[in-house]
C-alpha cells in the first residue's frame, strides 16, 4: 500500500509547501510508503497533465490518493476511471467558482451540462472516501464542499468539517490518523 499526495496548484516544491512534506515524513516514519513529488504544470494543474501523471506514479487499487484543493479535483476525476484503495479530499470544490484559470484546468462541470462529475463511477472504483473541509476556508465556501459530499454520499464518519482550519495550509493530525486507520 502507498499514499500519493496530489498538491494544490501553485506548489513548485511540494515538499516545502503546506503540509505535504510533513505528512510525507510522518508516513515514512510510520512505515507507510509515500510519494510526494512536485507535479508537472504546477500553476495551471491541467487535468490533461495531472491525471496521466498520477497514473505514472503507479496509482492502483492499493493506493490511497490524498488530494488538496486542485489536487482534490484531480483525485475526484482520477477515481472516475481508475480503481483506488481510498481517496481523501482536502478543501475540495464543486465548481470553478467563476475563475477562468480554474475553468481552464478541465476538472469542473460546464454551465451547459457537459463534463459532469461521475460520482457513481467514483464510488464503484473506490470504496473508501474521506473529505476534510473548514468552515472558514477563504477560497472554497462550505456549500461547495457540501455538494461534493452529497454527490459522493458521504456520511458523518467520512465527512470531516474542521472549524478554523482555513484552506488547510498547516499540518493537521486528523489526516495522518485517517490514513493510518485505512492502512
Coordinates of C-alpha atoms in Angstrom, one line a residue:
X1 CA 0.0 0.0 0.0
X2 CA 1.2 3.5 -0.8
X3 CA 0.0 7.1 -0.4
X4 CA 0.2 9.6 -3.3
X5 CA -0.1 13.2 -2.3
X6 CA -1.6 15.4 -5.0
X7 CA -1.0 19.1 -4.1
X8 CA -2.9 22.2 -4.7
X9 CA -1.9 24.4 -7.7
X10 CA 1.0 26.8 -7.4
X11 CA 3.2 24.4 -5.5
X12 CA 6.5 24.4 -7.3
X13 CA 8.3 22.5 -4.5
X14 CA 5.7 20.2 -2.9
X15 CA 8.0 19.0 -0.1
X16 CA 8.2 22.6 1.2
X17 CA 4.5 23.6 0.5
X18 CA 1.7 23.5 3.1
X19 CA 1.6 20.2 5.0
X20 CA 2.7 17.9 2.2
X21 CA 6.3 17.4 3.3
X22 CA 5.4 16.9 6.9
X23 CA 2.8 14.3 6.0
X24 CA 5.3 12.6 3.8
X25 CA 7.8 12.4 6.6
X26 CA 5.2 11.2 9.1
X27 CA 4.1 8.5 6.8
X28 CA 7.6 7.3 6.1
X29 CA 8.3 7.3 9.9
X30 CA 5.2 5.1 10.3
X31 CA 6.5 2.6 7.7
X32 CA 3.9 3.7 5.1
X33 CA 5.2 4.2 1.5
X34 CA 4.5 7.8 0.4
X35 CA 5.0 9.6 -2.9
X36 CA 5.3 13.3 -2.5
X37 CA 6.7 15.0 -5.6
X38 CA 6.1 18.2 -7.5
X39 CA 3.5 17.7 -10.2
X40 CA 4.1 18.9 -13.8
X41 CA 2.2 22.1 -14.7
X42 CA 2.1 23.2 -11.1
X43 CA 0.4 26.5 -11.7
X44 CA -2.4 25.6 -14.0
X45 CA -2.8 22.0 -12.8
X46 CA -4.5 20.9 -16.0
X47 CA -6.5 17.7 -15.9
X48 CA -4.9 16.5 -19.2
X49 CA -1.5 16.6 -17.5
X50 CA -2.2 15.7 -13.9
X51 CA -4.3 12.6 -14.4
X52 CA -1.7 10.9 -16.6
X53 CA 0.9 12.0 -14.0
X54 CA -1.0 10.3 -11.2
X55 CA -1.1 7.1 -13.3
X56 CA 2.6 7.3 -14.0
X57 CA 3.2 7.3 -10.2
X58 CA 1.7 3.9 -10.1
X59 CA -1.7 4.7 -8.6
X60 CA -3.7 1.5 -8.3
X61 CA -6.2 -0.4 -6.2
X62 CA -3.7 -0.5 -3.3
X63 CA -3.2 3.3 -3.3
X64 CA -4.5 6.0 -1.0
X65 CA -4.8 9.2 -3.1
X66 CA -4.7 12.3 -1.0
X67 CA -5.7 15.5 -2.9
X68 CA -5.7 19.0 -1.6
X69 CA -7.5 21.8 -3.4
X70 CA -6.7 21.4 -7.1
X71 CA -5.2 18.0 -6.2
X72 CA -8.6 17.1 -4.7
X73 CA -10.2 17.8 -8.1
X74 CA -7.6 15.6 -9.8
X75 CA -8.3 12.8 -7.3
X76 CA -12.0 13.0 -7.9
X77 CA -11.6 12.8 -11.7
X78 CA -8.9 10.1 -11.5
X79 CA -11.3 7.9 -9.4
X80 CA -13.9 8.2 -12.2
X81 CA -11.9 5.7 -14.3
X82 CA -9.3 4.1 -12.0
X83 CA -9.5 1.7 -9.1
X84 CA -8.1 3.0 -5.8
X85 CA -8.0 1.8 -2.2
X86 CA -9.0 5.2 -0.8
X87 CA -9.4 8.8 -1.7
X88 CA -9.0 11.6 0.8
X89 CA -10.1 15.0 -0.3
X90 CA -8.9 18.2 1.5
X91 CA -10.6 21.5 0.6
X92 CA -12.4 20.2 -2.5
X93 CA -14.7 22.4 -4.5
X94 CA -17.6 21.5 -6.8
X95 CA -17.4 24.4 -9.3
X96 CA -14.7 26.6 -10.8
X97 CA -16.0 29.4 -8.6
X98 CA -16.2 31.7 -11.6
X99 CA -12.4 31.7 -12.0
X100 CA -11.3 31.4 -15.7
X101 CA -8.0 29.8 -14.7
X102 CA -9.8 27.1 -12.7
X103 CA -12.2 26.6 -15.6
X104 CA -9.3 26.1 -18.0
X105 CA -7.9 23.3 -15.9
X106 CA -10.7 21.0 -17.2
X107 CA -12.0 19.5 -13.9
X108 CA -15.2 21.3 -13.4
X109 CA -18.7 20.8 -14.8
X110 CA -19.6 23.2 -17.6
X111 CA -22.6 25.6 -17.4
X112 CA -24.1 23.7 -20.4
X113 CA -24.2 20.5 -18.5
X114 CA -21.1 18.9 -20.0
X115 CA -18.2 17.4 -18.0
X116 CA -20.5 16.4 -15.1
X117 CA -18.9 14.5 -12.2
X118 CA -19.4 10.7 -12.4
X119 CA -20.0 10.1 -8.7
X120 CA -21.3 6.6 -9.2
X121 CA -18.2 5.6 -11.1
X122 CA -16.0 7.2 -8.4
X123 CA -17.8 5.2 -5.7
X124 CA -17.6 2.0 -7.8
X125 CA -13.8 2.4 -8.3
X126 CA -13.0 3.3 -4.7
X127 CA -14.8 2.0 -1.6
X128 CA -13.2 4.3 1.0
X129 CA -13.7 8.1 0.9
X130 CA -12.9 10.8 3.4
X131 CA -13.4 14.6 2.9
X132 CA -12.0 17.4 5.1
X133 CA -13.2 20.9 4.9
X134 CA -13.1 24.0 7.1
X135 CA -15.9 26.5 7.9
X136 CA -13.6 29.4 7.3
X137 CA -11.9 28.4 4.0
X138 CA -11.2 31.8 2.3
X139 CA -11.2 30.2 -1.2
X140 CA -13.9 27.5 -1.1
X141 CA -17.2 28.1 0.5
X142 CA -18.6 25.4 2.7
X143 CA -21.6 25.0 0.3
X144 CA -19.1 23.8 -2.4
X145 CA -17.7 21.1 -0.1
X146 CA -21.2 20.0 0.8
X147 CA -22.0 19.5 -2.9
X148 CA -19.1 17.1 -3.2
X149 CA -20.2 15.4 0.0
X150 CA -23.7 15.0 -1.3
X151 CA -22.5 13.7 -4.7
X152 CA -20.4 11.1 -3.1
X153 CA -23.0 10.2 -0.5
X154 CA -20.6 10.7 2.4
X155 CA -21.8 10.1 5.9
X156 CA -20.7 11.8 9.1
X157 CA -17.8 9.3 9.6
X158 CA -16.5 10.1 6.1
X159 CA -17.0 13.9 6.1
X160 CA -14.9 15.9 8.5
X161 CA -15.8 19.6 8.8
X162 CA -12.9 21.0 11.0
X163 CA -13.6 24.6 12.2
X164 CA -11.0 27.3 12.0
X165 CA -8.6 25.4 9.6
X166 CA -8.8 27.9 6.7
X167 CA -7.6 26.3 3.5
X168 CA -5.5 23.7 5.4
X169 CA -2.2 25.3 4.8
X170 CA -0.8 23.8 8.1
X171 CA -0.3 20.1 9.0
X172 CA -3.3 18.6 10.8
X173 CA -3.2 15.3 12.8
X174 CA -6.6 14.2 11.6
X175 CA -5.3 13.5 8.1
X176 CA -2.5 11.2 9.3
X177 CA -4.9 9.4 11.7
X178 CA -7.3 8.8 8.9
X179 CA -4.6 7.4 6.7
X180 CA -3.4 5.1 9.4
X181 CA -6.9 3.9 10.1
X182 CA -7.1 2.8 6.4
X183 CA -3.8 1.0 6.3

